[in-house]
PDB file of C-alpha atoms and ligand atoms in Angstrom:
ATOM      1  CA  MET A   1       0.000   0.000   0.000  1.00 59.00           C
ATOM      2  CA  GLU A   2       2.819   2.382   1.090  1.00 65.00           C
ATOM      3  CA  LYS A   3       4.800   1.526  -2.068  1.00 70.00           C
ATOM      4  CA  LYS A   4       1.812   2.312  -4.281  1.00 73.00           C
ATOM      5  CA  LYS A   5       1.469   5.726  -2.589  1.00 73.00           C
ATOM      6  CA  ASP A   6       5.183   6.407  -3.188  1.00 77.00           C
ATOM      7  CA  ASN A   7       4.737   5.563  -6.867  1.00 77.00           C
ATOM      8  CA  VAL A   8       1.825   7.992  -7.151  1.00 75.00           C
ATOM      9  CA  ILE A   9       3.877  10.765  -5.510  1.00 74.00           C
ATOM     10  CA  SER A  10       6.861  10.173  -7.777  1.00 83.00           C
ATOM     11  CA  LEU A  11       4.578  10.134 -10.835  1.00 81.00           C
ATOM     12  CA  GLN A  12       3.113  13.437  -9.673  1.00 83.00           C
ATOM     13  CA  ASN A  13       6.673  14.795  -9.304  1.00 85.00           C
ATOM     14  CA  VAL A  14       7.555  13.702 -12.823  1.00 83.00           C
ATOM     15  CA  ILE A  15       4.405  15.394 -14.197  1.00 83.00           C
ATOM     16  CA  ALA A  16       5.175  18.577 -12.206  1.00 84.00           C
ATOM     17  CA  ASN A  17       8.762  18.586 -13.488  1.00 84.00           C
ATOM     18  CA  VAL A  18       7.668  18.088 -17.084  1.00 83.00           C
ATOM     19  CA  ALA A  19       5.126  20.918 -16.712  1.00 83.00           C
ATOM     20  CA  MET A  20       7.806  23.140 -15.197  1.00 83.00           C
ATOM     21  CA  LEU A  21      10.282  22.359 -17.984  1.00 85.00           C
ATOM     22  CA  ASP A  22       7.583  23.107 -20.526  1.00 87.00           C
ATOM     23  CA  LEU A  23       6.871  26.422 -18.844  1.00 85.00           C
ATOM     24  CA  VAL A  24      10.575  27.321 -18.787  1.00 85.00           C
ATOM     25  CA  LYS A  25      10.757  26.443 -22.497  1.00 86.00           C
ATOM     26  CA  GLN A  26       7.728  28.623 -23.246  1.00 86.00           C
ATOM     27  CA  VAL A  27       9.169  31.557 -21.273  1.00 83.00           C
ATOM     28  CA  ARG A  28      12.473  31.166 -23.125  1.00 85.00           C
ATOM     29  CA  GLU A  29      10.699  31.059 -26.477  1.00 87.00           C
ATOM     30  CA  LEU A  30       8.698  34.155 -25.560  1.00 84.00           C
ATOM     31  CA  ARG A  31      11.871  35.950 -24.472  1.00 83.00           C
ATOM     32  CA  ASP A  32      13.601  34.999 -27.738  1.00 84.00           C
ATOM     33  CA  GLN A  33      10.598  36.214 -29.734  1.00 87.00           C
ATOM     34  CA  GLN A  34      10.552  39.459 -27.762  1.00 85.00           C
ATOM     35  CA  ARG A  35      14.276  39.892 -28.353  1.00 85.00           C
ATOM     36  CA  GLU A  36      13.826  39.264 -32.066  1.00 88.00           C
ATOM     37  CA  MET A  37      11.055  41.882 -32.216  1.00 88.00           C
ATOM     38  CA  CYS A  38      13.272  44.371 -30.395  1.00 86.00           C
ATOM     39  CA  GLU A  39      16.159  43.710 -32.740  1.00 89.00           C
ATOM     40  CA  MET A  40      13.867  44.312 -35.713  1.00 91.00           C
ATOM     41  CA  ALA A  41      12.821  47.613 -34.139  1.00 89.00           C
ATOM     42  CA  VAL A  42      16.504  48.514 -33.568  1.00 90.00           C
ATOM     43  CA  LYS A  43      17.434  47.757 -37.173  1.00 91.00           C
ATOM     44  CA  THR A  44      14.463  49.734 -38.496  1.00 93.00           C
ATOM     45  CA  MET A  45      15.342  52.791 -36.429  1.00 92.00           C
ATOM     46  CA  LEU A  46      18.986  52.534 -37.461  1.00 93.00           C
ATOM     47  CA  ARG A  47      17.950  52.358 -41.108  1.00 92.00           C
ATOM     48  CA  ALA A  48      15.992  55.588 -40.587  1.00 93.00           C
ATOM     49  CA  LEU A  49      19.148  57.132 -39.109  1.00 93.00           C
ATOM     50  CA  ASP A  50      21.190  55.841 -42.072  1.00 92.00           C
ATOM     51  CA  ALA A  51      18.715  57.442 -44.513  1.00 93.00           C
ATOM     52  CA  LYS A  52      19.027  60.728 -42.640  1.00 92.00           C
ATOM     53  CA  ASP A  53      22.803  60.760 -42.113  1.00 92.00           C
ATOM     54  CA  ASN A  54      25.044  57.965 -43.339  1.00 90.00           C
ATOM     55  CA  TYR A  55      28.026  59.212 -41.329  1.00 90.00           C
ATOM     56  CA  THR A  56      26.149  59.032 -38.002  1.00 92.00           C
ATOM     57  CA  TYR A  57      24.988  55.510 -38.908  1.00 93.00           C
ATOM     58  CA  GLY A  58      28.575  54.310 -39.439  1.00 93.00           C
ATOM     59  CA  HIS A  59      29.652  56.235 -36.347  1.00 94.00           C
ATOM     60  CA  SER A  60      26.991  54.426 -34.278  1.00 95.00           C
ATOM     61  CA  MET A  61      28.294  51.029 -35.466  1.00 95.00           C
ATOM     62  CA  ARG A  62      31.871  51.926 -34.528  1.00 96.00           C
ATOM     63  CA  VAL A  63      30.816  53.373 -31.169  1.00 97.00           C
ATOM     64  CA  ALA A  64      28.987  50.103 -30.461  1.00 97.00           C
ATOM     65  CA  PHE A  65      32.119  48.144 -31.372  1.00 97.00           C
ATOM     66  CA  TYR A  66      34.432  50.316 -29.219  1.00 97.00           C
ATOM     67  CA  SER A  67      31.931  50.137 -26.337  1.00 98.00           C
ATOM     68  CA  VAL A  68      31.719  46.338 -26.388  1.00 97.00           C
ATOM     69  CA  THR A  69      35.511  46.124 -26.696  1.00 97.00           C
ATOM     70  CA  LEU A  70      35.733  48.085 -23.440  1.00 98.00           C
ATOM     71  CA  GLY A  71      32.848  46.105 -21.939  1.00 98.00           C
ATOM     72  CA  GLN A  72      34.704  42.876 -22.627  1.00 97.00           C
ATOM     73  CA  GLU A  73      37.832  44.225 -20.950  1.00 98.00           C
ATOM     74  CA  LEU A  74      35.698  45.079 -17.896  1.00 98.00           C
ATOM     75  CA  GLY A  75      34.368  41.515 -17.788  1.00 98.00           C
ATOM     76  CA  LEU A  76      30.686  42.385 -18.284  1.00 98.00           C
ATOM     77  CA  ASN A  77      28.304  39.424 -18.486  1.00 97.00           C
ATOM     78  CA  PRO A  78      26.468  38.537 -21.751  1.00 94.00           C
ATOM     79  CA  GLU A  79      23.245  40.315 -20.668  1.00 92.00           C
ATOM     80  CA  GLU A  80      25.163  43.483 -19.833  1.00 96.00           C
ATOM     81  CA  MET A  81      27.122  43.259 -23.085  1.00 96.00           C
ATOM     82  CA  TYR A  82      23.854  42.999 -25.007  1.00 93.00           C
ATOM     83  CA  GLU A  83      22.407  46.053 -23.280  1.00 94.00           C
ATOM     84  CA  LEU A  84      25.631  47.995 -23.768  1.00 96.00           C
ATOM     85  CA  GLU A  85      25.726  47.206 -27.490  1.00 95.00           C
ATOM     86  CA  MET A  86      22.079  48.211 -27.836  1.00 93.00           C
ATOM     87  CA  SER A  87      22.605  51.503 -25.953  1.00 95.00           C
ATOM     88  CA  ALA A  88      25.662  52.376 -28.031  1.00 96.00           C
ATOM     89  CA  LEU A  89      23.847  51.610 -31.290  1.00 95.00           C
ATOM     90  CA  PHE A  90      21.070  53.946 -30.200  1.00 93.00           C
ATOM     91  CA  HIS A  91      23.131  56.675 -28.568  1.00 95.00           C
ATOM     92  CA  ASP A  92      22.732  59.185 -31.406  1.00 95.00           C
ATOM     93  CA  ILE A  93      19.315  58.159 -32.737  1.00 94.00           C
ATOM     94  CA  GLY A  94      18.035  61.566 -31.521  1.00 94.00           C
ATOM     95  CA  LYS A  95      20.070  63.177 -34.317  1.00 94.00           C
ATOM     96  CA  ILE A  96      17.132  62.269 -36.559  1.00 93.00           C
ATOM     97  CA  GLY A  97      15.533  65.344 -34.969  1.00 92.00           C
ATOM     98  CA  VAL A  98      18.473  67.703 -35.599  1.00 93.00           C
ATOM     99  CA  PRO A  99      18.088  69.855 -38.760  1.00 93.00           C
ATOM    100  CA  ASP A 100      20.349  68.775 -41.668  1.00 93.00           C
ATOM    101  CA  ALA A 101      21.893  72.244 -41.907  1.00 93.00           C
ATOM    102  CA  VAL A 102      23.209  71.796 -38.346  1.00 93.00           C
ATOM    103  CA  LEU A 103      23.998  68.084 -38.486  1.00 91.00           C
ATOM    104  CA  MET A 104      25.927  68.236 -41.767  1.00 88.00           C
ATOM    105  CA  LYS A 105      27.599  71.610 -41.248  1.00 88.00           C
ATOM    106  CA  PRO A 106      31.308  71.147 -41.920  1.00 84.00           C
ATOM    107  CA  ALA A 107      32.211  74.362 -40.101  1.00 87.00           C
ATOM    108  CA  ARG A 108      31.992  75.446 -36.474  1.00 90.00           C
ATOM    109  CA  LEU A 109      28.440  75.635 -35.111  1.00 93.00           C
ATOM    110  CA  THR A 110      26.977  78.940 -33.923  1.00 94.00           C
ATOM    111  CA  GLU A 111      25.709  79.049 -30.350  1.00 95.00           C
ATOM    112  CA  GLU A 112      22.114  78.589 -31.514  1.00 95.00           C
ATOM    113  CA  GLU A 113      23.075  75.639 -33.736  1.00 95.00           C
ATOM    114  CA  PHE A 114      25.039  74.078 -30.903  1.00 93.00           C
ATOM    115  CA  LEU A 115      21.957  74.253 -28.680  1.00 94.00           C
ATOM    116  CA  LYS A 116      19.998  72.335 -31.337  1.00 94.00           C
ATOM    117  CA  MET A 117      22.788  69.750 -31.538  1.00 95.00           C
ATOM    118  CA  LYS A 118      22.915  69.473 -27.740  1.00 95.00           C
ATOM    119  CA  ALA A 119      19.267  68.429 -27.699  1.00 95.00           C
ATOM    120  CA  HIS A 120      20.034  65.077 -29.393  1.00 96.00           C
ATOM    121  CA  PRO A 121      20.614  62.910 -26.251  1.00 95.00           C
ATOM    122  CA  SER A 122      17.280  64.033 -24.751  1.00 95.00           C
ATOM    123  CA  MET A 123      15.682  63.534 -28.148  1.00 95.00           C
ATOM    124  CA  THR A 124      16.981  59.939 -28.162  1.00 94.00           C
ATOM    125  CA  ALA A 125      15.256  59.328 -24.822  1.00 94.00           C
ATOM    126  CA  GLU A 126      12.093  60.956 -26.148  1.00 94.00           C
ATOM    127  CA  ILE A 127      12.045  58.812 -29.304  1.00 93.00           C
ATOM    128  CA  LEU A 128      12.348  55.647 -27.185  1.00 91.00           C
ATOM    129  CA  THR A 129       9.930  56.770 -24.490  1.00 90.00           C
ATOM    130  CA  ASP A 130       6.980  54.495 -25.374  1.00 89.00           C
ATOM    131  CA  PHE A 131       9.032  51.388 -26.020  1.00 87.00           C
ATOM    132  CA  LYS A 132       8.944  49.753 -22.580  1.00 85.00           C
ATOM    133  CA  TYR A 133      11.775  47.314 -23.292  1.00 85.00           C
ATOM    134  CA  PHE A 134      14.141  50.192 -24.145  1.00 90.00           C
ATOM    135  CA  GLN A 135      13.720  52.303 -20.992  1.00 93.00           C
ATOM    136  CA  ASP A 136      17.160  51.553 -19.493  1.00 95.00           C
ATOM    137  CA  ILE A 137      18.764  51.868 -22.885  1.00 94.00           C
ATOM    138  CA  ALA A 138      17.073  55.262 -23.321  1.00 95.00           C
ATOM    139  CA  THR A 139      18.567  56.381 -19.985  1.00 96.00           C
ATOM    140  CA  TYR A 140      22.089  55.261 -20.926  1.00 97.00           C
ATOM    141  CA  ALA A 141      21.829  56.984 -24.307  1.00 96.00           C
ATOM    142  CA  LYS A 142      20.398  60.131 -22.736  1.00 96.00           C
ATOM    143  CA  HIS A 143      23.473  60.579 -20.528  1.00 98.00           C
ATOM    144  CA  HIS A 144      26.253  59.902 -23.041  1.00 97.00           C
ATOM    145  CA  HIS A 145      27.316  63.571 -23.013  1.00 97.00           C
ATOM    146  CA  GLU A 146      27.562  63.931 -19.240  1.00 98.00           C
ATOM    147  CA  ARG A 147      31.093  64.733 -18.071  1.00 98.00           C
ATOM    148  CA  TYR A 148      32.827  63.122 -15.117  1.00 98.00           C
ATOM    149  CA  ASP A 149      33.274  66.577 -13.516  1.00 98.00           C
ATOM    150  CA  GLY A 150      29.548  67.323 -13.820  1.00 98.00           C
ATOM    151  CA  ARG A 151      29.905  69.956 -16.543  1.00 98.00           C
ATOM    152  CA  GLY A 152      28.217  67.919 -19.276  1.00 97.00           C
ATOM    153  CA  TYR A 153      24.637  67.725 -20.477  1.00 96.00           C
ATOM    154  CA  PRO A 154      21.672  67.282 -20.343  1.00 96.00           C
ATOM    155  CA  ASP A 155      21.519  66.902 -16.522  1.00 97.00           C
ATOM    156  CA  GLY A 156      25.000  67.803 -15.296  1.00 97.00           C
ATOM    157  CA  LEU A 157      25.439  64.411 -13.582  1.00 98.00           C
ATOM    158  CA  ALA A 158      28.914  63.753 -12.151  1.00 98.00           C
ATOM    159  CA  GLY A 159      31.209  60.802 -11.399  1.00 98.00           C
ATOM    160  CA  GLU A 160      29.512  57.509 -10.644  1.00 97.00           C
ATOM    161  CA  ASN A 161      26.091  59.162 -10.759  1.00 98.00           C
ATOM    162  CA  ILE A 162      26.475  58.926 -14.519  1.00 98.00           C
ATOM    163  CA  PRO A 163      25.384  55.410 -15.540  1.00 98.00           C
ATOM    164  CA  LEU A 164      28.375  53.152 -16.324  1.00 98.00           C
ATOM    165  CA  PHE A 165      27.213  52.495 -19.889  1.00 98.00           C
ATOM    166  CA  SER A 166      26.877  56.246 -20.547  1.00 98.00           C
ATOM    167  CA  ARG A 167      30.468  56.759 -19.329  1.00 98.00           C
ATOM    168  CA  ILE A 168      31.640  53.943 -21.616  1.00 98.00           C
ATOM    169  CA  ILE A 169      29.753  55.328 -24.632  1.00 98.00           C
ATOM    170  CA  LEU A 170      31.205  58.820 -24.101  1.00 98.00           C
ATOM    171  CA  ILE A 171      34.757  57.435 -24.372  1.00 98.00           C
ATOM    172  CA  ALA A 172      33.891  55.305 -27.424  1.00 98.00           C
ATOM    173  CA  ASP A 173      32.039  58.250 -29.000  1.00 97.00           C
ATOM    174  CA  THR A 174      34.893  60.737 -28.499  1.00 97.00           C
ATOM    175  CA  PHE A 175      37.464  58.190 -29.672  1.00 97.00           C
ATOM    176  CA  ASP A 176      35.554  57.667 -32.916  1.00 96.00           C
ATOM    177  CA  ALA A 177      35.028  61.408 -33.431  1.00 94.00           C
ATOM    178  CA  MET A 178      38.824  61.843 -33.174  1.00 96.00           C
ATOM    179  CA  THR A 179      39.953  58.852 -35.239  1.00 95.00           C
ATOM    180  CA  SER A 180      37.411  58.828 -38.079  1.00 92.00           C
ATOM    181  CA  THR A 181      38.255  60.592 -41.332  1.00 88.00           C
ATOM    182  CA  ARG A 182      35.793  63.215 -42.570  1.00 82.00           C
ATOM    183  CA  PRO A 183      35.689  64.946 -45.966  1.00 77.00           C
ATOM    184  CA  TYR A 184      37.283  68.016 -44.356  1.00 78.00           C
ATOM    185  CA  ARG A 185      39.936  66.371 -42.150  1.00 82.00           C
ATOM    186  CA  LYS A 186      41.898  63.181 -41.675  1.00 89.00           C
ATOM    187  CA  GLY A 187      41.311  61.056 -38.587  1.00 92.00           C
ATOM    188  CA  LEU A 188      43.920  61.098 -35.824  1.00 94.00           C
ATOM    189  CA  PRO A 189      46.151  58.044 -35.225  1.00 95.00           C
ATOM    190  CA  TYR A 190      45.140  55.907 -32.228  1.00 95.00           C
ATOM    191  CA  GLU A 191      48.145  57.017 -30.132  1.00 96.00           C
ATOM    192  CA  VAL A 192      47.217  60.692 -30.464  1.00 97.00           C
ATOM    193  CA  ALA A 193      43.581  59.941 -29.596  1.00 97.00           C
ATOM    194  CA  PHE A 194      44.730  57.911 -26.557  1.00 98.00           C
ATOM    195  CA  SER A 195      46.733  60.856 -25.216  1.00 98.00           C
ATOM    196  CA  GLU A 196      43.759  63.173 -25.748  1.00 98.00           C
ATOM    197  CA  LEU A 197      41.600  60.781 -23.698  1.00 98.00           C
ATOM    198  CA  GLU A 198      44.286  60.729 -20.995  1.00 98.00           C
ATOM    199  CA  GLU A 199      44.472  64.510 -20.961  1.00 98.00           C
ATOM    200  CA  PHE A 200      40.758  64.796 -20.235  1.00 98.00           C
ATOM    201  CA  SER A 201      40.728  61.806 -17.912  1.00 98.00           C
ATOM    202  CA  GLY A 202      39.083  62.821 -14.626  1.00 97.00           C
ATOM    203  CA  SER A 203      37.521  65.979 -16.084  1.00 98.00           C
ATOM    204  CA  GLN A 204      35.553  64.740 -19.080  1.00 98.00           C
ATOM    205  CA  PHE A 205      36.081  60.995 -18.755  1.00 98.00           C
ATOM    206  CA  ASP A 206      36.049  58.374 -16.002  1.00 98.00           C
ATOM    207  CA  PRO A 207      39.810  57.881 -15.402  1.00 98.00           C
ATOM    208  CA  GLU A 208      39.567  54.153 -14.642  1.00 98.00           C
ATOM    209  CA  LEU A 209      37.571  53.510 -17.801  1.00 98.00           C
ATOM    210  CA  VAL A 210      40.084  55.462 -19.912  1.00 98.00           C
ATOM    211  CA  LYS A 211      42.877  53.148 -18.675  1.00 98.00           C
ATOM    212  CA  HIS A 212      40.845  50.045 -19.520  1.00 98.00           C
ATOM    213  CA  PHE A 213      39.811  51.474 -22.881  1.00 98.00           C
ATOM    214  CA  ILE A 214      43.387  52.194 -23.965  1.00 98.00           C
ATOM    215  CA  LYS A 215      44.445  48.705 -22.868  1.00 98.00           C
ATOM    216  CA  ALA A 216      41.527  47.053 -24.706  1.00 98.00           C
ATOM    217  CA  MET A 217      41.954  49.083 -27.897  1.00 97.00           C
ATOM    218  CA  THR A 218      45.721  48.530 -27.971  1.00 97.00           C
ATOM    219  CA  LYS A 219      45.074  44.782 -27.755  1.00 96.00           C
ATOM    220  CA  GLU A 220      42.398  45.026 -30.456  1.00 94.00           C
ATOM    221  CA  ASP A 221      44.655  47.090 -32.726  1.00 92.00           C
ATOM    222  CA  SER A 222      47.531  44.610 -32.386  1.00 94.00           C
ATOM    223  CA  LYS A 223      45.350  41.942 -34.050  1.00 93.00           C
ATOM    224  CA  GLY A 224      45.665  43.906 -37.299  1.00 90.00           C
ATOM    225  CA  VAL A 225      42.042  43.200 -38.280  1.00 90.00           C
ATOM    226  CA  GLU A 226      40.490  45.879 -40.523  1.00 89.00           C
ATOM    227  CA  THR A 227      36.842  45.019 -39.915  1.00 92.00           C
ATOM    228  CA  PHE A 228      34.477  44.234 -37.048  1.00 93.00           C
ATOM    229  CA  GLU A 229      31.156  42.484 -36.586  1.00 91.00           C
ATOM    230  CA  LEU A 230      28.291  43.316 -34.281  1.00 90.00           C
ATOM    231  CA  LYS A 231      25.866  40.868 -32.681  1.00 84.00           C
ATOM    232  CA  ILE A 232      22.628  42.831 -32.974  1.00 87.00           C
ATOM    233  CA  VAL A 233      23.113  44.426 -36.391  1.00 87.00           C
ATOM    234  CA  GLU A 234      24.262  41.802 -38.848  1.00 81.00           C
ATOM    235  CA  GLY A 235      27.061  42.843 -41.128  1.00 81.00           C
ATOM    236  CA  VAL A 236      30.768  43.447 -41.348  1.00 88.00           C
ATOM    237  CA  PHE A 237      31.929  47.003 -40.900  1.00 90.00           C
ATOM    238  CA  ALA A 238      35.219  48.710 -41.719  1.00 88.00           C
ATOM    239  CA  LYS A 239      37.115  50.103 -38.741  1.00 85.00           C
ATOM    240  CA  ASP A 240      38.411  52.902 -40.941  1.00 78.00           C
ATOM    241  CA  ALA A 241      35.653  55.403 -41.606  1.00 67.00           C
ATOM    242  CA  ALA A 242      37.418  56.991 -44.618  1.00 55.00           C
TER     243      ALA A 242
HETATM  244 FE1  FE2 B   1      26.153  62.189 -29.172  1.00 62.65          FE
END
């Protein structure tokens, strides 16, 4: 009698385990589907950015690559790496709202034009505002022009009050702005860009992150590979923006 009862209990356990495994599988499938939908949304928005300004599109790819290179050096986990890549891809999406005459101007911006340009991080957050899945990403993108000394924008956050991913993106962003070649000037060599980052380490940039970035990029550069790949956006991109 006792044995029969044991058998019933173990059968119930097996059924419960199978049901649980099935539920886990369903949750995983749902998560994968949700992720796929999000990635489609990311690619669509990036295509819109590409149609508006091809340079900023390429810049966003490189900033994502430099950001994940630093993220890897910091030992971020796969979930964090995914979020970091996503935030970096999106960091300048708000430039869709900046007038072409300002965005494409090859000369120095007037004060009024600069104010319009400065609105782009907040605009990024605004564009993403209704997409629930992107709320953290919107925050990281919004703060990618905050300075370590608190003199950045839009909120004047300082030090560790600036989200880590925003501090990473700022370094990657500035590095690309210095090293990429534009029609009106040649990009700086890595070594020169590294010393610029060091010079503004502690004022503009997080000093610890600058050290890790230089180490990671030196390692990356020594591989002698001319291209890079990104996880979220499929494709091979040239490191040299010329
Ligand atoms: Fe920006």
